[in-house]
Amino acid sequence: MIWMAVKQTGQFSFVDALLPQAGGSGRLDRLCGLVKWYRFEKLLRGLRAEASAGRPAYPPLVMFKALLLQSLYGLSDAELEEALYDRLSFRRFAGLSLEAAVPDHTTLCRFRNLLTEAGVLEKLFGELDRQLDAAGLILRRGTMLDATIIETGAARPPRERLPGQQVPEQSVDDQPADRDGASPLRLSDPDARFTRRKGRQGSSYGYKAHVGVDQDSGLIRRVKTTPANVNDTVCAEALICGDERAVLADSAYHTHARAKELKARGIKARLMRRPNKHHKTLPPRLQRLNTLIARRRAAVETTFATWKRRMGLSLIRYRGLAKAEAQVLMTAIAFNMRRWVTLTS
């Protein structure tokens, strides 16, 4: 019989209180003080973070905070388990005392899958957006649209999959992996697709993350994940919030219909233009407009640079669109929390 009691991990002992909080814990400590965690706890209520047989379950908020650390530092499940053992700042952030047992990598994986299946991540992202707005950080002067390709860690198929062809569903981290984080046997991904990047040789195989970013704060307001071969413009409407004064994007997002619709909604369409077969060279006026828009929307590239270079989102670790979307959404939540600390420092 499995004991379903909940671990009491949030209370620190007298020794915990005396231990120094130096090193990398400063940013995490500031984040703890900014976020109203009890609101996230309400959304997580009912999720059971079951441990191994014979051990009590972990509080959902502890598990969610652990997954935030994973996204902030680009860790695998096994690396996150080891870090929770070794790093005091991680324990303090997650709410694990020195005496508390650490969730193992299989428990972390099961809880992440539970979040995905329950569809809670979208609600958690929305709750964070409300808290950021209440803090006065979302200014709505403009929304910058952009997308980036993230390759999958799954094996590439020998050729493009035909429509309707079936591949068994199984995520990379659902497969057995070594304790040191070594990759398990790689299978292809049923939902990932090939795409070619303009100006680059070869192809990429994976997914594409689309974002709508607040122009002044750099906070992500909308995020959507698709297979890599989906054109940027397809997701544009899902990234426009409707309360911004302008939308800034490169030429991939420009259509006359979109510009007309934005104008009708009272939103300035700052969409770059590109030559076509009828006008192979843009007139000077549009060239100047493109230069101005490019300068203002350049900041959106910082979002992806932070994801990939500082937060370790160099590849999609899991197989299937739903799990890829969950990984990107967790990264967006962690990024906004990281940005919140920066904006209020």
Coordinates of C-alpha atoms in Angstrom, one line a residue:
M1 CA 0.0 0.0 0.0
I2 CA 1.4 3.4 -1.0
W3 CA 1.4 6.1 1.7
M4 CA -0.3 9.1 0.1
A5 CA 0.5 11.6 2.8
V6 CA 2.2 14.8 1.7
K7 CA 5.8 15.6 2.6
Q8 CA 6.2 18.5 5.0
T9 CA 9.1 20.2 3.3
G10 CA 8.5 23.9 3.6
Q11 CA 9.7 24.4 7.2
F12 CA 13.4 25.0 7.6
S13 CA 15.3 23.9 10.7
F14 CA 17.3 26.2 13.0
V15 CA 20.5 25.1 11.2
D16 CA 18.9 26.0 7.8
A17 CA 18.2 29.5 9.0
L18 CA 21.8 30.0 10.1
L19 CA 23.3 28.8 6.8
P20 CA 24.5 31.6 4.5
Q21 CA 22.5 32.7 1.4
A22 CA 25.4 33.9 -0.6
G23 CA 26.4 32.7 -4.1
G24 CA 23.7 32.1 -6.7
S25 CA 20.9 32.3 -4.2
G26 CA 20.4 36.0 -4.3
R27 CA 18.4 36.1 -7.5
L28 CA 16.3 33.1 -6.4
D29 CA 15.7 34.7 -3.0
R30 CA 14.5 37.9 -4.7
L31 CA 12.2 35.9 -6.9
C32 CA 10.7 34.2 -3.9
G33 CA 9.8 37.5 -2.5
L34 CA 8.2 38.9 -5.7
V35 CA 5.9 36.1 -6.7
K36 CA 2.6 35.4 -4.9
W37 CA 3.1 31.6 -4.8
Y38 CA -0.1 30.8 -3.0
R39 CA -2.0 31.7 -6.2
F40 CA 0.1 29.1 -8.1
E41 CA -0.5 26.7 -5.3
K42 CA -4.3 27.0 -5.8
L43 CA -4.0 26.2 -9.5
L44 CA -1.8 23.2 -8.7
R45 CA -4.2 21.9 -6.1
G46 CA -5.3 18.3 -6.8
L47 CA -2.1 17.3 -8.6
R48 CA -0.4 14.4 -6.8
A49 CA 3.4 14.3 -7.1
E50 CA 3.7 10.7 -6.2
A51 CA 7.1 9.4 -5.1
S52 CA 8.4 5.8 -5.1
A53 CA 6.3 3.2 -3.4
G54 CA 6.4 3.6 0.4
R55 CA 7.2 7.3 0.4
P56 CA 4.9 10.2 0.8
A57 CA 4.0 12.5 -2.1
Y58 CA 5.6 15.8 -2.6
P59 CA 3.6 19.1 -2.5
P60 CA 2.8 20.2 -6.0
L61 CA 4.2 23.7 -5.4
V62 CA 7.6 22.1 -4.4
M63 CA 7.6 20.1 -7.7
F64 CA 6.6 23.1 -9.8
K65 CA 9.4 25.2 -8.3
A66 CA 11.8 22.4 -9.0
L67 CA 10.8 22.4 -12.6
L68 CA 11.2 26.1 -12.7
L69 CA 14.8 25.6 -11.6
Q70 CA 15.2 23.1 -14.4
S71 CA 14.1 25.6 -17.0
L72 CA 16.1 28.5 -15.5
Y73 CA 19.4 26.5 -15.6
G74 CA 18.8 24.1 -18.6
L75 CA 19.1 20.9 -16.6
S76 CA 18.0 17.4 -17.4
D77 CA 15.9 15.5 -14.9
A78 CA 18.9 13.6 -13.6
E79 CA 20.9 16.9 -13.3
L80 CA 18.1 18.6 -11.5
E81 CA 17.9 15.7 -9.0
E82 CA 21.7 16.0 -8.3
A83 CA 21.4 19.8 -8.0
L84 CA 18.6 19.6 -5.5
Y85 CA 20.9 17.4 -3.4
D86 CA 24.0 19.6 -3.7
R87 CA 22.8 23.2 -3.9
L88 CA 21.4 24.9 -0.8
S89 CA 20.0 27.8 -2.9
F90 CA 17.9 25.2 -4.9
R91 CA 16.6 23.6 -1.8
R92 CA 15.6 26.9 -0.3
F93 CA 13.9 28.0 -3.5
A94 CA 11.9 24.8 -3.8
G95 CA 11.1 24.6 -0.1
L96 CA 13.1 21.5 0.7
S97 CA 14.7 21.5 4.2
L98 CA 18.1 19.9 4.7
E99 CA 16.5 16.8 6.2
A100 CA 13.9 16.4 3.4
A101 CA 14.3 13.8 0.7
V102 CA 14.8 15.0 -2.8
P103 CA 12.5 13.9 -5.6
D104 CA 14.3 11.6 -8.0
H105 CA 14.4 12.1 -11.8
T106 CA 11.5 9.7 -12.5
T107 CA 9.3 11.5 -10.0
L108 CA 10.2 14.8 -11.6
C109 CA 9.4 13.4 -15.1
R110 CA 6.0 12.0 -13.9
F111 CA 5.0 15.4 -12.4
R112 CA 6.0 17.3 -15.6
N113 CA 3.9 14.8 -17.6
L114 CA 1.0 15.3 -15.2
L115 CA 1.2 19.1 -15.6
T116 CA 1.1 18.6 -19.4
E117 CA -1.8 16.2 -19.4
A118 CA -3.9 18.4 -16.9
G119 CA -3.4 21.5 -19.1
V120 CA -2.3 23.5 -16.1
L121 CA 0.7 25.2 -17.6
E122 CA -1.4 27.7 -19.6
K123 CA -3.2 28.7 -16.4
L124 CA 0.1 29.2 -14.6
F125 CA 1.4 31.3 -17.4
G126 CA -1.8 33.4 -17.3
E127 CA -1.5 33.8 -13.5
L128 CA 2.1 35.1 -13.8
D129 CA 1.0 37.5 -16.5
R130 CA -1.7 38.9 -14.2
Q131 CA 0.9 39.3 -11.4
L132 CA 3.3 41.1 -13.7
D133 CA 0.6 43.4 -14.9
A134 CA -0.5 44.2 -11.3
A135 CA 3.2 45.1 -10.6
G136 CA 3.0 47.7 -13.4
L137 CA 5.6 46.0 -15.6
I138 CA 3.6 45.4 -18.8
L139 CA 3.4 48.8 -20.6
R140 CA 1.5 47.8 -23.8
R141 CA 3.2 50.4 -26.0
G142 CA 3.9 47.6 -28.5
T143 CA 4.1 43.9 -29.0
M144 CA 7.1 42.4 -30.9
L145 CA 6.4 39.2 -32.8
D146 CA 9.0 36.6 -33.7
A147 CA 9.8 32.9 -33.8
T148 CA 12.8 30.6 -33.4
I149 CA 13.5 27.1 -34.4
I150 CA 14.5 24.6 -31.7
E151 CA 15.8 21.3 -32.8
T152 CA 14.6 18.1 -31.2
G153 CA 16.9 15.7 -29.4
A154 CA 15.1 12.8 -31.0
A155 CA 16.6 11.0 -34.0
R156 CA 16.1 12.4 -37.4
P157 CA 14.0 10.1 -39.7
P158 CA 15.8 9.0 -42.9
R159 CA 13.3 11.1 -44.9
E160 CA 10.3 13.4 -44.5
R161 CA 7.4 11.5 -43.0
L162 CA 4.4 11.1 -45.2
P163 CA 1.0 12.6 -44.1
G164 CA -0.8 10.2 -41.8
Q165 CA 2.3 8.0 -41.2
Q166 CA 2.2 6.8 -37.5
V167 CA 5.2 6.7 -35.1
P168 CA 4.7 5.3 -31.6
E169 CA 4.5 8.1 -29.0
Q170 CA 7.2 8.1 -26.4
S171 CA 9.2 11.1 -25.0
V172 CA 13.0 11.1 -24.9
D173 CA 12.9 11.6 -21.1
D174 CA 10.2 8.9 -20.7
Q175 CA 12.8 6.3 -21.9
P176 CA 15.4 4.9 -19.4
A177 CA 18.3 7.2 -19.0
D178 CA 21.6 7.0 -17.0
R179 CA 22.0 8.8 -13.7
D180 CA 24.6 11.0 -15.2
G181 CA 22.1 12.3 -17.8
A182 CA 23.4 10.3 -20.8
S183 CA 20.9 10.2 -23.6
P184 CA 18.8 7.0 -24.0
L185 CA 18.2 5.2 -27.2
R186 CA 17.0 7.9 -29.6
L187 CA 13.7 7.4 -31.5
S188 CA 12.2 9.8 -34.1
D189 CA 9.5 12.3 -33.1
P190 CA 6.0 11.8 -34.5
D191 CA 5.3 15.6 -34.6
A192 CA 8.6 17.2 -35.4
R193 CA 9.2 18.5 -38.9
F194 CA 12.0 19.5 -41.2
T195 CA 12.5 23.1 -42.3
R196 CA 15.2 25.1 -44.1
R197 CA 16.5 28.4 -42.7
K198 CA 16.9 31.2 -45.1
G199 CA 20.6 31.9 -45.9
R200 CA 21.8 28.7 -44.2
Q201 CA 22.8 25.3 -45.6
G202 CA 21.1 22.1 -44.5
S203 CA 17.9 21.7 -42.7
S204 CA 16.6 21.8 -39.1
Y205 CA 14.4 19.1 -37.6
G206 CA 12.2 20.0 -34.6
Y207 CA 9.8 22.7 -33.5
K208 CA 9.3 26.4 -33.7
A209 CA 8.5 28.6 -30.7
H210 CA 6.4 31.8 -31.6
V211 CA 6.3 34.6 -29.1
G212 CA 4.6 38.0 -28.6
V213 CA 6.9 40.2 -26.4
D214 CA 6.1 43.4 -24.7
Q215 CA 8.2 46.1 -26.4
D216 CA 9.3 48.0 -23.3
S217 CA 9.6 45.4 -20.6
G218 CA 10.8 42.4 -22.7
L219 CA 8.2 40.2 -21.0
I220 CA 6.6 37.4 -23.0
R221 CA 2.8 37.9 -23.2
R222 CA 2.0 35.2 -25.7
V223 CA 3.7 31.9 -26.7
K224 CA 2.8 29.1 -29.0
T225 CA 4.7 26.0 -30.2
T226 CA 4.3 24.4 -33.6
P227 CA 6.3 21.9 -35.8
A228 CA 9.2 23.7 -37.4
N229 CA 7.7 23.8 -40.9
V230 CA 4.8 26.1 -39.9
N231 CA 5.2 29.6 -41.4
D232 CA 5.7 32.4 -38.9
T233 CA 2.6 34.3 -40.1
V234 CA 0.3 31.5 -39.3
C235 CA 0.5 32.1 -35.6
A236 CA 0.5 35.9 -35.7
E237 CA -3.1 36.3 -34.5
A238 CA -2.5 34.1 -31.5
L239 CA 0.4 36.4 -30.5
I240 CA -1.4 39.7 -30.7
C241 CA -2.9 40.6 -27.4
G242 CA -5.3 43.3 -28.6
D243 CA -4.5 45.9 -25.9
E244 CA -1.2 47.1 -27.4
R245 CA -0.8 50.3 -29.3
A246 CA 1.4 48.8 -32.0
V247 CA 2.6 45.5 -33.4
L248 CA 6.2 45.2 -34.6
A249 CA 7.3 42.3 -36.8
D250 CA 9.6 41.4 -39.7
S251 CA 8.3 41.0 -43.3
A252 CA 7.3 37.4 -42.7
Y253 CA 4.2 38.7 -40.8
H254 CA 3.1 41.3 -43.3
T255 CA -0.1 40.9 -45.2
H256 CA -2.3 43.7 -46.5
A257 CA -5.3 42.1 -44.7
R258 CA -3.5 42.0 -41.4
A259 CA -2.3 45.6 -41.6
K260 CA -5.9 46.6 -42.5
E261 CA -7.4 44.6 -39.6
L262 CA -4.9 46.1 -37.1
K263 CA -5.7 49.6 -38.2
A264 CA -9.4 48.9 -37.8
R265 CA -8.7 47.8 -34.2
G266 CA -6.7 51.0 -33.5
I267 CA -3.4 49.2 -33.5
K268 CA -0.5 50.5 -35.5
A269 CA 0.8 47.9 -37.9
R270 CA 4.6 48.3 -37.7
L271 CA 5.2 45.3 -40.1
M272 CA 8.3 45.3 -42.3
R273 CA 7.8 45.1 -46.0
R274 CA 9.6 43.1 -48.6
P275 CA 9.9 43.3 -52.4
N276 CA 7.7 41.2 -54.7
K277 CA 7.6 40.3 -58.3
H278 CA 5.8 43.5 -59.1
H279 CA 8.1 45.7 -57.1
K280 CA 11.5 44.1 -57.0
T281 CA 13.0 47.1 -55.1
L282 CA 11.3 48.9 -52.2
P283 CA 10.9 52.6 -52.5
P284 CA 13.0 54.8 -50.2
R285 CA 10.1 55.5 -47.9
L286 CA 9.5 51.8 -47.2
Q287 CA 13.2 51.2 -46.8
R288 CA 13.4 53.8 -44.1
L289 CA 10.3 52.3 -42.5
N290 CA 11.9 48.9 -42.4
T291 CA 15.1 50.3 -40.8
L292 CA 13.1 52.0 -38.1
I293 CA 11.0 48.9 -37.3
A294 CA 14.1 46.7 -37.3
R295 CA 15.8 48.9 -34.7
R296 CA 12.8 48.9 -32.4
R297 CA 12.0 45.1 -32.7
A298 CA 15.7 44.0 -32.4
A299 CA 15.2 43.6 -28.6
V300 CA 13.0 40.5 -29.2
E301 CA 16.1 38.6 -30.3
T302 CA 17.3 39.0 -26.7
T303 CA 14.5 36.7 -25.6
F304 CA 15.7 33.8 -27.8
A305 CA 19.4 34.5 -26.9
T306 CA 18.5 34.2 -23.2
W307 CA 16.5 31.0 -23.8
K308 CA 19.3 29.3 -25.7
R309 CA 22.5 30.7 -24.2
R310 CA 21.6 31.4 -20.6
M311 CA 18.7 29.0 -19.9
G312 CA 20.0 26.0 -21.9
L313 CA 17.0 25.7 -24.3
S314 CA 19.2 24.4 -27.1
L315 CA 16.9 21.4 -27.9
I316 CA 13.5 19.9 -27.2
R317 CA 14.1 17.1 -24.8
Y318 CA 10.8 15.4 -25.2
R319 CA 8.9 13.7 -28.1
G320 CA 5.5 14.9 -29.3
L321 CA 4.0 18.3 -29.8
A322 CA 2.2 18.4 -26.4
K323 CA 5.4 17.8 -24.4
A324 CA 7.5 20.1 -26.6
E325 CA 4.9 22.9 -26.0
A326 CA 5.1 22.2 -22.3
Q327 CA 8.9 22.6 -22.3
V328 CA 8.7 25.9 -24.2
L329 CA 5.9 27.2 -21.9
M330 CA 7.8 26.3 -18.8
T331 CA 10.8 28.2 -20.3
A332 CA 8.6 31.2 -21.0
I333 CA 7.3 31.2 -17.3
A334 CA 10.9 30.9 -16.0
F335 CA 12.1 33.6 -18.4
N336 CA 9.4 36.1 -17.2
M337 CA 10.2 35.4 -13.6
R338 CA 13.9 35.9 -14.4
R339 CA 13.0 39.1 -16.2
W340 CA 10.8 40.3 -13.2
V341 CA 13.9 40.1 -10.9
T342 CA 16.0 42.1 -13.4
L343 CA 13.4 44.8 -13.9
T344 CA 12.9 45.3 -10.2
S345 CA 16.6 45.1 -9.1

